[in-house]
Amino acid sequence: MHSLNFFCLILIILLGAGAADVPECTGTVQFNPPNRTYDVIWYPTNSSVAPTFPMNYECLYQINVPQGWSSYIELKFLPTTNTTANNSFVQVIDFNQRVEIIYYTDLDKFYFIAPGGRIKISTKDTSAQFQFSVQWFSEINPDRYDYANVTELDTQPYITNYLFKGNQVTAETRVSIITIPPSDSYLLETHLKALRSILIFDGPNVNSTCLGTALQLFNNNRQYVTSGRVVTVIPLQPISYWSDSQLMFQDFENTKDITEYRSVYCLGYCDPIVMDGSKTPSAFSTFSPSGYANDCLMSVSGTGNLDVYYGGKTDSKSNLIASYSEASNELMLPQMLRGVVRTYVLTGGIATVNITHNSDACLIMKKNQKGFITSPFYKTGLTRLFSHIDSIFIYSDGLYKYTFNIQDVDLSQNNSLRLSVIHNKSRVYDILYNATNLPSLNESVSAVGTEWDIKYSGDYDRINGGYFIKYDVVKVNSAPSYLSNFVATVVSVWFFLCMMF
Ligand SMILES: *[C@@H]1O[C@H](CO)[C@@H](O)[C@H](O)[C@H]1NC(C)=O
Ligand SMILES: *[C@@H]1O[C@H](CO)[C@@H](O)[C@H](O)[C@H]1NC(C)=O
Ligand SMILES: *[C@@H]1O[C@H](CO)[C@@H](O)[C@H](O)[C@H]1NC(C)=O
Ligand SMILES: *[C@@H]1O[C@H](CO)[C@@H](O)[C@H](O)[C@H]1NC(C)=O
Ligand SMILES: *[C@@H]1O[C@H](CO)[C@@H](O)[C@H](O)[C@H]1NC(C)=O
Ligand SMILES: *[C@@H]1O[C@H](CO)[C@@H](O)[C@H](O)[C@H]1NC(C)=O
Ligand SMILES: *[C@@H]1O[C@H](CO)[C@@H](O)[C@H](O)[C@H]1NC(C)=O
Ligand SMILES: *[C@@H]1O[C@H](CO)[C@@H](O)[C@H](O)[C@H]1NC(C)=O
Ligand SMILES: *[C@@H]1O[C@H](CO)[C@@H](O)[C@H](O)[C@H]1NC(C)=O
Ligand SMILES: *[C@@H]1O[C@H](CO)[C@@H](O)[C@H](O)[C@H]1NC(C)=O
Ligand SMILES: *[C@@H]1O[C@H](CO)[C@@H](O)[C@H](O)[C@H]1NC(C)=O
């Protein structure tokens, strides 16, 4: 009895303390830059524990931002009971009237440019802790910009170096932009949300119309396209940590018929990628900085034709590397795909595509298979910096007959290509091609082993033409080798018997 009273008293004090900080909502609350721009404005208070707002509380907060300025908001919203229906939430409405709904956050960051944005709380069936701070910055133009041009003749998209600088890209026609998501799964959501601070403007400066943020673009599954030839991208202050996310730019002439278009990254196996290319082409691109990682295309199921480009989609198809349909699965897949950017374009159907970034799935042969191996920059015109050698080791889970033929190889300058098949640690096939020992193209060679090594090397920063080698790998029936072992055993037993008697 006594303790219950005491408990009630504490409860009343706590509720009372919380309520004291919660102002009644008497209309839209306006927020304007303070006299000392750098001062942080808190709502409702700057208490270290966010005040608890009652159920059925609604209010609208207007953050005003002068032309050429930006504002930065840190927001907390913690419903005290979690209702599965998500009736209580905060809406964040940006300068483009785009709404993001927050059901629960310890800390989320938002960025507004002129004329500003709004925050709307509606608590409905649960009380909730709520608090935000606003800070203004009087200059949104970054100190530094990277500049680039893209043309319809480019097979390789332009990728930003960094997002902490401004970027301005000029196209021959119009600019197509997609967001490359962060590659690390650790803190993925935080890194993605940091892309709210990257703004994409439809024109030559920050006074142009803002198409949206890099996060909105990422969630869009559509490319952003400028109305003119120029796009300007800027990070808003304070500079966020967005990991290795980048933006990819191309001339719209090459991507204009694509409707669905996004970039995909995942560690290991990706979630199956559903593409609807039934009416207009659907595409996705993957990116590996400097070509140090590969995709392994595992399966294509559904209808339509999937074209894979090293680089972006091009009308000339000069960088088209392979085409697949569902029928390819049995013999042609899995297939390793290299390059820096790979673009997968589905036409004439709806399909689910499985890829993985776990190269082993492609480098360990477990069944009869046909496919190809390329150097990382084949058909890209790029060179791998700081490296003069590229090695690929393919293994099989038993004895396989490796048949291969070189379709194309650049052995100019000091480039060389070494091909070896290894059986029980010895090189049963080993050849070095170079400018003085050129291979005959399209001529098949076979050797039986458990490993096939391909080593392409040249002078630093100079290997570029690359190679394309087709292969056909077939499991060897091990009976003949048992037989020869059996013969050897018989012979040696016979020898042994001879020596005995
Ligand atoms: C801000 O500056 C204006 C005009 O100089 C002044 O009237 C006002 O009191 C100042 N506000 C604060 C909070 O200092
Ligand atoms: C909150 O505001 C008060 C008065 O303006 C100030 O003294 C205090 O340092 C602030 N606390 C935090 C956590 O900003
Ligand atoms: C509500 O859900 C979030 C995450 O879903 C959790 O972190 C939080 O502790 C929950 N709050 C309550 C009061 O159950
Ligand atoms: C409620 O919100 C949580 C967290 O954002 C989300 O995981 C869940 O799917 C939502 N539930 C409904 C019914 O929308
Ligand atoms: C882009 O093209 C323009 C006009 O041809 C040229 O002046 C400029 O230097 C180019 N910029 C870059 C970064 O290549
Ligand atoms: C942007 O607009 C502002 C105000 O209209 C003007 O002062 C500024 O010079 C403009 N900036 C550019 C780069 O055109
Ligand atoms: C694609 O991947 C998913 C999940 O990794 C798997 O369940 C599915 O069987 C795969 N589909 C094909 C056709 O391999
Ligand atoms: C090949 O390498 C040698 C020795 O490093 C060098 O002297 C020569 O210039 C190189 N040749 C070409 C065509 O680069
Ligand atoms: C591999 O070679 C070693 C030594 O020559 C031999 O002892 C072994 O039996 C061989 N293994 C197979 C699987 O042929
Ligand atoms: C090609 O390789 C052979 C054998 O290693 C070597 O003697 C020759 O000098 C090489 N030629 C070039 C152009 O590197
Ligand atoms: C390559 O060889 C195959 C089989 O011998 C032949 O069908 C094909 O026409 C050849 N391709 C070229 C480009 O010579």
XYZ file of C-alpha atoms and ligand atoms in Angstrom:
655
model
C 0.000 0.000 0.000
C 2.642 2.394 1.132
C 5.023 1.527 -1.719
C 2.189 1.738 -4.253
C 1.425 5.285 -3.128
C 5.090 6.118 -3.389
C 5.194 4.627 -6.881
C 2.156 6.707 -7.907
C 3.792 9.810 -6.547
C 6.929 9.186 -8.591
C 4.817 8.490 -11.668
C 2.966 11.787 -11.199
C 6.245 13.654 -10.766
C 7.692 12.019 -13.891
C 4.622 12.678 -16.009
C 4.365 16.175 -14.626
C 8.036 16.853 -15.329
C 7.631 15.633 -18.906
C 4.438 17.561 -19.503
C 5.956 20.793 -18.212
C 8.351 20.766 -21.187
C 5.612 20.077 -23.735
C 4.048 23.244 -25.100
C 0.455 23.292 -26.205
C 0.118 23.399 -29.988
C -1.637 26.593 -30.989
C -0.813 26.545 -34.681
C 2.234 26.164 -36.902
C 5.428 26.892 -34.996
C 7.868 28.976 -37.045
C 11.639 28.578 -36.904
C 13.869 31.313 -38.332
C 17.647 31.700 -38.337
C 18.878 33.215 -35.060
C 20.861 36.457 -34.965
C 24.011 34.484 -34.332
C 23.695 32.056 -37.252
C 25.714 29.326 -35.565
C 23.403 29.093 -32.518
C 21.551 25.779 -32.298
C 17.800 26.101 -31.711
C 16.103 23.316 -29.743
C 12.482 22.240 -29.610
C 10.888 21.975 -27.142
C 13.996 22.165 -24.915
C 17.593 21.094 -25.014
C 17.118 18.620 -22.128
C 19.289 15.527 -22.398
C 16.185 13.316 -22.068
C 13.689 14.090 -24.806
C 10.355 15.281 -23.350
C 7.372 12.936 -23.586
C 4.492 14.180 -25.738
C 0.990 12.866 -24.903
C -1.221 10.682 -27.071
C -3.231 12.400 -29.817
C -0.793 15.299 -30.002
C -0.482 16.979 -33.372
C 1.620 19.921 -34.373
C 3.371 21.367 -37.400
C 6.788 23.023 -37.317
C 7.909 25.224 -40.172
C 11.686 25.584 -40.645
C 12.297 28.672 -42.784
C 15.438 28.779 -44.914
C 16.534 31.915 -46.838
C 17.651 31.594 -50.484
C 21.209 30.250 -50.670
C 21.150 28.940 -47.081
C 20.585 25.481 -45.655
C 19.379 24.095 -42.361
C 20.317 20.940 -40.524
C 17.886 19.106 -38.245
C 18.591 16.399 -35.706
C 15.415 14.634 -34.666
C 14.387 12.120 -31.993
C 11.066 10.294 -31.943
C 10.640 7.424 -29.511
C 7.095 6.099 -29.035
C 6.791 4.885 -25.443
C 4.799 1.854 -26.568
C 5.334 0.272 -29.950
C 2.089 -0.287 -31.748
C 2.376 -2.586 -34.725
C -0.029 -0.398 -36.665
C 2.458 2.517 -36.687
C -0.294 5.031 -35.983
C 2.084 7.451 -34.283
C 4.735 9.030 -36.415
C 6.579 12.128 -37.501
C 6.455 13.326 -41.083
C 9.385 15.252 -42.478
C 8.360 17.259 -45.530
C 11.233 18.712 -47.528
C 11.654 21.732 -49.829
C 10.264 19.607 -52.721
C 7.201 18.610 -50.611
C 8.549 15.043 -50.470
C 7.504 13.291 -47.277
C 9.505 10.860 -45.204
C 7.677 9.102 -42.361
C 9.583 8.310 -39.180
C 8.083 5.735 -36.808
C 10.994 5.465 -34.441
C 14.369 7.146 -34.291
C 17.077 7.745 -31.768
C 18.628 10.305 -34.053
C 17.853 11.088 -37.668
C 19.386 13.943 -39.661
C 17.568 16.053 -42.243
C 18.719 18.865 -44.489
C 16.606 21.642 -45.976
C 17.357 24.312 -48.539
C 15.190 27.348 -49.364
C 12.348 27.858 -48.836
C 12.648 25.292 -46.011
C 10.753 22.278 -44.781
C 8.254 21.093 -42.231
C 8.106 18.571 -39.437
C 4.744 17.203 -38.374
C 4.166 15.148 -35.248
C 1.023 12.984 -34.734
C 1.188 10.728 -31.710
C -2.257 9.071 -31.924
C -2.353 5.887 -29.787
C 0.916 6.230 -27.879
C 2.789 8.962 -26.139
C 6.249 9.558 -27.518
C 9.503 11.218 -26.638
C 10.147 13.930 -29.204
C 12.808 16.577 -29.649
C 14.682 18.250 -32.460
C 17.390 20.829 -33.003
C 17.881 23.161 -35.964
C 21.013 24.845 -37.175
C 21.396 27.145 -40.194
C 24.291 27.573 -42.628
C 24.437 30.759 -44.652
C 26.366 29.299 -47.605
C 25.479 26.125 -49.473
C 27.990 26.441 -52.283
C 30.959 24.148 -51.529
C 34.502 25.544 -51.774
C 35.595 22.920 -54.243
C 34.079 21.254 -57.295
C 35.062 18.364 -59.550
C 34.110 18.856 -63.186
C 33.468 16.227 -65.844
C 31.962 15.800 -69.287
C 29.994 12.811 -70.522
C 29.179 12.062 -74.143
C 27.113 9.467 -75.936
C 30.320 7.900 -77.261
C 31.501 7.066 -73.729
C 31.147 3.406 -72.895
C 32.192 4.006 -69.276
C 29.982 6.131 -67.000
C 31.578 8.920 -64.996
C 31.673 8.124 -61.276
C 32.266 10.841 -58.664
C 35.522 10.625 -56.757
C 34.100 11.986 -53.557
C 30.826 13.358 -52.348
C 32.309 15.856 -49.915
C 33.068 18.166 -52.848
C 30.672 19.639 -55.352
C 30.389 17.873 -58.694
C 29.361 19.408 -61.981
C 28.826 17.209 -65.009
C 28.040 18.362 -68.543
C 26.532 16.061 -71.171
C 26.197 16.347 -74.912
C 22.440 15.909 -74.640
C 21.138 15.597 -71.058
C 22.613 14.015 -67.946
C 21.393 10.711 -66.497
C 22.209 10.162 -62.806
C 21.888 7.185 -60.474
C 23.120 6.656 -56.904
C 25.636 3.915 -56.149
C 24.834 2.677 -52.633
C 27.484 2.088 -49.948
C 29.276 -1.252 -50.179
C 29.604 -2.016 -46.475
C 26.771 -3.694 -44.639
C 28.026 -2.350 -41.298
C 26.005 0.810 -40.531
C 24.436 0.512 -43.981
C 21.285 2.352 -42.973
C 23.250 5.222 -41.407
C 25.396 5.531 -44.522
C 22.358 5.494 -46.772
C 20.574 8.136 -44.690
C 23.623 10.373 -44.933
C 22.751 10.635 -48.648
C 19.939 13.011 -47.592
C 22.669 15.655 -47.464
C 23.645 15.226 -51.152
C 21.522 17.463 -53.384
C 21.177 17.151 -57.145
C 20.369 20.354 -59.074
C 18.955 20.498 -62.588
C 21.332 23.130 -63.924
C 24.638 24.920 -63.634
C 24.390 26.127 -60.013
C 22.627 25.760 -56.701
C 19.939 28.254 -57.774
C 18.675 25.686 -60.296
C 15.719 23.442 -59.458
C 16.656 20.690 -57.027
C 15.721 17.293 -58.482
C 16.064 15.661 -55.073
C 18.575 14.075 -52.746
C 20.901 11.173 -53.519
C 18.830 9.072 -51.081
C 15.554 9.898 -52.845
C 17.278 9.014 -56.129
C 18.478 5.701 -54.689
C 14.972 4.787 -53.500
C 13.473 5.841 -56.812
C 14.469 2.885 -59.038
C 14.494 5.484 -61.826
C 17.332 7.645 -63.106
C 17.215 11.400 -62.588
C 17.488 13.263 -65.881
C 18.343 16.935 -66.315
C 16.325 19.208 -68.568
C 19.503 20.822 -69.903
C 23.076 19.663 -70.394
C 24.379 20.316 -66.871
C 23.898 18.826 -63.419
C 25.309 20.239 -60.170
C 25.646 18.080 -57.076
C 26.520 19.460 -53.666
C 26.892 18.137 -50.129
C 25.128 20.210 -47.476
C 26.739 21.089 -44.169
C 27.672 19.636 -41.807
C 29.473 17.144 -44.054
C 28.093 13.680 -43.264
C 29.819 10.358 -43.434
C 28.251 8.476 -46.330
C 30.840 5.730 -46.678
C 31.814 4.895 -50.271
C 28.533 5.859 -51.911
C 28.961 7.593 -55.236
C 26.922 8.974 -58.092
C 27.080 7.662 -61.643
C 26.600 9.980 -64.619
C 25.998 9.155 -68.279
C 24.777 10.896 -71.372
C 21.008 10.356 -71.441
C 21.239 9.463 -75.124
C 22.480 6.015 -74.031
C 19.967 5.424 -71.238
C 16.885 7.195 -72.599
C 14.890 4.050 -73.323
C 15.492 2.576 -69.840
C 12.637 3.053 -67.377
C 13.613 1.147 -64.207
C 17.256 1.892 -63.461
C 19.245 1.671 -60.251
C 22.562 0.573 -58.843
C 22.871 -2.559 -56.729
C 25.395 -3.531 -54.112
C 25.409 -6.306 -51.566
C 27.937 -8.329 -49.658
C 27.917 -11.953 -50.739
C 24.595 -13.006 -52.236
C 22.321 -10.181 -53.304
C 18.595 -10.345 -52.795
C 17.131 -11.569 -56.067
C 16.747 -8.585 -58.408
C 13.343 -8.374 -60.033
C 13.351 -6.565 -63.368
C 10.348 -5.606 -65.457
C 11.558 -5.087 -69.002
C 8.265 -6.084 -70.591
C 7.392 -2.651 -71.982
C 10.662 -0.730 -71.870
C 14.150 -1.943 -70.888
C 14.862 -2.352 -67.178
C 18.454 -2.027 -65.964
C 20.750 -2.111 -62.996
C 24.453 -1.351 -62.662
C 27.034 -2.621 -60.233
C 30.298 -0.863 -59.448
C 33.655 -2.012 -58.136
C 36.176 0.780 -57.602
C 39.274 0.274 -59.813
C 37.902 -3.078 -60.948
C 39.089 -4.940 -57.872
C 35.867 -6.903 -57.370
C 33.691 -8.953 -59.684
C 30.086 -9.991 -60.038
C 29.164 -13.615 -60.343
C 25.937 -13.958 -62.331
C 24.206 -17.005 -60.836
C 20.858 -17.307 -62.511
C 18.254 -15.648 -64.693
C 14.682 -16.795 -64.343
C 11.611 -15.509 -66.140
C 11.269 -14.145 -69.626
C 13.217 -11.719 -71.792
C 16.811 -11.204 -72.785
C 19.471 -9.960 -70.384
C 22.391 -8.064 -71.951
C 25.495 -7.436 -69.851
C 27.787 -4.521 -70.663
C 31.209 -3.733 -69.237
C 30.398 -0.091 -68.538
C 27.091 1.543 -69.358
C 24.483 0.520 -71.887
C 25.435 1.765 -75.334
C 23.513 1.900 -78.584
C 26.594 0.704 -80.469
C 26.862 -2.322 -78.125
C 30.636 -2.044 -78.527
C 31.067 -2.944 -74.855
C 28.380 -5.651 -74.755
C 30.023 -8.675 -73.156
C 27.311 -11.364 -73.069
C 23.578 -12.035 -73.335
C 21.470 -14.443 -71.311
C 18.004 -15.862 -71.017
C 16.500 -18.412 -68.673
C 17.751 -21.161 -70.991
C 21.347 -20.115 -70.202
C 21.225 -21.339 -66.622
C 22.238 -24.931 -67.124
C 25.423 -24.562 -69.155
C 26.320 -20.852 -69.298
C 25.888 -19.900 -65.634
C 27.399 -19.089 -63.213
C 29.573 -16.578 -65.071
C 32.125 -14.167 -63.666
C 31.794 -10.573 -64.861
C 34.568 -8.073 -64.382
C 35.004 -4.406 -65.322
C 34.533 -1.363 -63.112
C 30.870 -0.789 -63.895
C 28.636 -3.565 -65.181
C 25.206 -2.780 -66.582
C 22.515 -5.459 -66.902
C 19.688 -4.597 -69.269
C 16.551 -6.733 -69.540
C 14.325 -6.365 -72.598
C 11.156 -8.117 -73.651
C 10.193 -9.767 -70.399
C 10.045 -9.918 -66.626
C 12.897 -11.743 -64.910
C 14.572 -12.337 -61.569
C 18.333 -12.107 -61.633
C 20.610 -13.559 -58.967
C 24.116 -12.206 -58.597
C 26.690 -12.586 -55.867
C 29.872 -10.768 -55.029
C 31.324 -13.954 -53.644
C 33.686 -14.794 -56.535
C 34.172 -18.383 -55.393
C 30.752 -19.200 -56.756
C 32.215 -18.514 -60.201
C 35.803 -19.622 -59.662
C 35.105 -23.143 -58.431
C 33.709 -25.401 -61.160
C 31.222 -27.948 -59.904
C 29.520 -28.984 -63.124
C 30.060 -29.003 -66.857
C 30.128 -25.445 -67.974
C 30.742 -23.058 -70.841
C 31.657 -19.449 -70.449
C 34.427 -16.931 -70.753
C 37.125 -15.157 -68.828
C 38.119 -11.577 -69.493
C 40.739 -9.284 -68.098
C 39.160 -6.691 -65.773
C 39.198 -3.850 -68.272
C 38.446 -5.713 -71.516
C 36.445 -3.417 -73.819
C 36.508 -0.613 -71.237
C 39.505 1.390 -72.419
C 40.536 1.737 -68.759
C 43.826 0.753 -67.142
C 44.314 -0.591 -63.681
C 46.451 1.859 -61.803
C 49.277 0.734 -59.536
C 49.221 -2.807 -60.840
C 50.870 -4.696 -63.667
C 49.513 -8.157 -63.178
C 46.082 -9.766 -63.140
C 45.728 -13.383 -62.086
C 42.686 -15.636 -62.106
C 42.722 -19.095 -60.572
C 39.898 -21.434 -61.468
C 39.514 -24.664 -59.525
C 37.333 -27.682 -60.045
C 36.003 -30.099 -57.475
C 37.649 -33.039 -59.258
C 39.324 -33.815 -62.558
C 37.957 -31.726 -65.411
C 38.946 -31.355 -69.018
C 39.584 -27.640 -69.569
C 39.138 -26.639 -73.195
C 39.755 -23.019 -74.028
C 40.359 -20.764 -76.959
C 41.628 -17.225 -77.048
C 39.231 -14.967 -78.918
C 41.089 -11.726 -78.390
C 44.244 -10.625 -76.588
C 46.420 -7.522 -76.534
C 50.055 -8.600 -76.464
C 51.486 -5.283 -77.573
C 54.245 -3.549 -75.628
C 55.462 -5.872 -72.877
C 52.127 -7.576 -72.257
C 52.101 -11.319 -71.802
C 49.500 -13.995 -71.148
C 50.338 -17.220 -69.355
C 47.901 -20.115 -69.319
C 48.481 -23.165 -67.148
C 46.472 -26.247 -66.292
C 47.511 -27.935 -63.104
C 47.015 -31.534 -62.208
C 48.185 -32.742 -58.838
C 50.508 -29.764 -58.328
C 52.258 -30.153 -61.657
C 51.679 -27.959 -64.666
C 50.410 -30.380 -67.274
C 49.877 -27.474 -69.655
C 51.833 -24.240 -69.505
C 52.300 -21.620 -72.186
C 53.414 -18.006 -72.283
C 52.241 -15.768 -75.081
C 53.773 -12.400 -75.821
C 54.616 -10.164 -78.766
C 57.159 -12.685 -80.079
C 55.007 -15.717 -79.397
C 51.488 -14.881 -80.478
C 48.637 -17.382 -80.085
C 46.392 -18.495 -82.947
C 43.041 -16.985 -82.138
C 39.924 -19.139 -81.915
C 41.936 -22.332 -81.708
C 40.919 -24.721 -78.956
C 43.410 -26.275 -76.570
C 42.548 -28.879 -73.914
C 44.183 -30.254 -70.818
C 42.928 -32.301 -67.894
C 43.469 -31.058 -64.373
C 41.984 -29.576 -61.250
C 43.070 -25.979 -61.716
C 43.384 -23.467 -64.545
C 45.466 -20.330 -64.065
C 45.338 -17.252 -66.257
C 47.986 -14.625 -65.671
C 48.047 -11.410 -67.705
C 50.853 -8.966 -67.075
C 52.600 -5.973 -68.544
C 54.298 -2.770 -67.576
C 52.830 -0.785 -64.678
C 49.750 1.220 -65.606
C 49.992 0.103 -69.221
C 48.093 -3.137 -69.641
C 44.842 -2.107 -71.195
C 43.712 -4.016 -74.263
C 43.022 -7.118 -72.224
C 41.864 -10.564 -73.261
C 38.750 -12.604 -73.861
C 39.033 -16.381 -73.590
C 36.167 -18.822 -74.075
C 36.121 -22.015 -72.089
C 34.295 -25.311 -72.014
C 34.858 -27.338 -68.872
C 33.772 -30.984 -68.715
C 34.038 -33.387 -65.797
C 36.346 -36.278 -66.589
C 35.036 -39.729 -65.935
C 37.592 -40.951 -63.415
C 37.385 -44.621 -64.564
C 40.370 -44.341 -66.951
C 42.624 -42.995 -64.215
C 41.526 -45.769 -61.836
C 42.256 -48.119 -64.650
C 45.761 -46.767 -65.125
C 46.274 -46.866 -61.377
C 45.047 -50.437 -61.432
C 47.456 -51.269 -64.274
C 50.301 -49.605 -62.387
C 49.376 -51.557 -59.271
C 49.262 -54.826 -61.175
C 52.613 -54.035 -62.785
C 54.260 -53.120 -59.498
C 52.797 -56.177 -57.733
C 54.069 -58.281 -60.571
C 57.495 -56.595 -60.216
C 57.406 -57.198 -56.486
C 56.532 -60.849 -57.027
C 59.357 -61.165 -59.579
C 61.831 -59.777 -57.118
C 60.597 -62.113 -54.393
C 61.006 -65.219 -56.426
C 18.146 39.943 -33.096
O 18.446 41.169 -33.739
C 17.339 42.068 -33.787
C 17.714 43.258 -34.638
O 19.078 43.563 -34.501
C 16.940 42.441 -32.373
O 15.805 43.320 -32.413
C 16.572 41.211 -31.614
O 16.291 41.503 -30.265
C 17.691 40.203 -31.657
N 17.221 38.979 -31.076
C 17.903 38.323 -30.152
C 17.284 37.071 -29.643
O 18.978 38.688 -29.748
C 20.753 24.066 -22.760
O 20.491 25.453 -22.715
C 20.979 26.085 -21.530
C 20.499 27.526 -21.499
O 20.344 28.055 -22.791
C 22.488 25.971 -21.522
O 23.007 26.560 -20.344
C 22.874 24.500 -21.574
O 24.267 24.364 -21.672
C 22.233 23.819 -22.776
N 22.477 22.406 -22.725
C 22.801 21.700 -23.805
C 22.921 20.226 -23.591
O 22.964 22.212 -24.880
C 10.166 0.157 -29.985
O 10.839 -0.448 -31.085
C 12.183 -0.105 -31.196
C 12.748 -0.721 -32.461
O 11.790 -1.308 -33.222
C 12.929 -0.538 -29.974
O 14.298 -0.185 -30.090
C 12.314 0.153 -28.772
O 12.963 -0.275 -27.609
C 10.838 -0.175 -28.686
N 10.241 0.616 -27.609
C 9.408 0.090 -26.715
C 8.893 1.004 -25.684
O 9.082 -1.087 -26.767
C 6.000 -0.080 -38.566
O 7.267 0.551 -38.585
C 8.348 -0.339 -38.489
C 9.621 0.473 -38.343
O 9.687 1.497 -39.261
C 8.331 -1.242 -39.712
O 9.380 -2.180 -39.621
C 6.984 -1.979 -39.779
O 6.928 -2.729 -40.964
C 5.832 -1.003 -39.754
N 4.591 -1.722 -39.679
C 3.564 -1.476 -40.493
C 2.329 -2.282 -40.233
O 3.636 -0.643 -41.386
C 34.427 19.686 -70.795
O 34.261 20.154 -72.121
C 34.518 21.533 -72.274
C 34.143 21.944 -73.689
O 34.613 21.016 -74.601
C 35.993 21.801 -71.960
O 36.260 23.171 -72.060
C 36.278 21.345 -70.524
O 37.643 21.476 -70.231
C 35.865 19.895 -70.336
N 35.980 19.549 -68.927
C 36.577 18.465 -68.492
C 36.626 18.261 -67.015
O 37.071 17.646 -69.236
C 21.586 32.652 -56.653
O 20.532 33.502 -56.292
C 20.906 34.479 -55.331
C 19.664 35.251 -54.888
O 18.703 35.263 -55.917
C 21.970 35.397 -55.926
O 22.379 36.325 -54.963
C 23.172 34.535 -56.323
O 24.136 35.301 -56.974
C 22.725 33.414 -57.243
N 23.853 32.502 -57.444
C 24.218 32.100 -58.628
C 25.396 31.189 -58.674
O 23.640 32.429 -59.644
C 18.149 -16.751 -56.195
O 18.595 -16.472 -54.883
C 17.636 -16.769 -53.892
C 18.131 -16.276 -52.578
O 19.515 -16.284 -52.503
C 17.370 -18.271 -53.892
O 16.408 -18.578 -52.930
C 16.866 -18.666 -55.262
O 16.725 -20.078 -55.321
C 17.820 -18.227 -56.332
N 17.207 -18.483 -57.609
C 17.803 -19.185 -58.532
C 17.001 -19.392 -59.777
O 18.944 -19.606 -58.403
C 59.464 -3.343 -72.182
O 60.223 -3.437 -70.980
C 61.577 -3.029 -71.139
C 62.318 -3.345 -69.841
O 61.591 -2.913 -68.730
C 61.606 -1.554 -71.502
O 62.936 -1.121 -71.675
C 60.823 -1.337 -72.795
O 60.748 0.030 -73.089
C 59.415 -1.905 -72.677
N 58.804 -1.894 -74.000
C 57.671 -1.244 -74.240
C 57.139 -1.324 -75.637
O 57.092 -0.624 -73.379
C 49.866 -36.804 -56.764
O 51.277 -36.958 -56.884
C 51.862 -37.592 -55.769
C 53.392 -37.583 -55.954
O 53.730 -37.682 -57.284
C 51.319 -38.994 -55.666
O 51.872 -39.619 -54.532
C 49.790 -38.920 -55.526
O 49.233 -40.217 -55.518
C 49.180 -38.155 -56.667
N 47.759 -37.946 -56.422
C 46.819 -38.105 -57.366
C 45.423 -37.851 -56.948
O 47.101 -38.409 -58.504
C 58.487 -13.399 -75.015
O 58.798 -14.474 -74.132
C 60.010 -15.121 -74.433
C 60.144 -16.311 -73.502
O 59.996 -15.926 -72.165
C 61.138 -14.122 -74.268
O 62.353 -14.728 -74.609
C 60.901 -12.930 -75.182
O 61.879 -11.946 -74.991
C 59.538 -12.341 -74.900
N 59.257 -11.298 -75.840
C 58.826 -10.089 -75.465
C 58.533 -9.126 -76.548
O 58.676 -9.798 -74.271
C 35.873 -20.100 -84.201
O 35.875 -21.502 -84.237
C 34.582 -22.097 -84.299
C 34.735 -23.585 -84.180
O 35.884 -24.032 -84.808
C 33.909 -21.659 -85.604
O 32.600 -22.206 -85.661
C 33.826 -20.153 -85.609
O 33.268 -19.706 -86.840
C 35.201 -19.529 -85.414
N 35.043 -18.102 -85.255
C 35.848 -17.241 -85.829
C 35.571 -15.793 -85.550
O 36.758 -17.577 -86.546
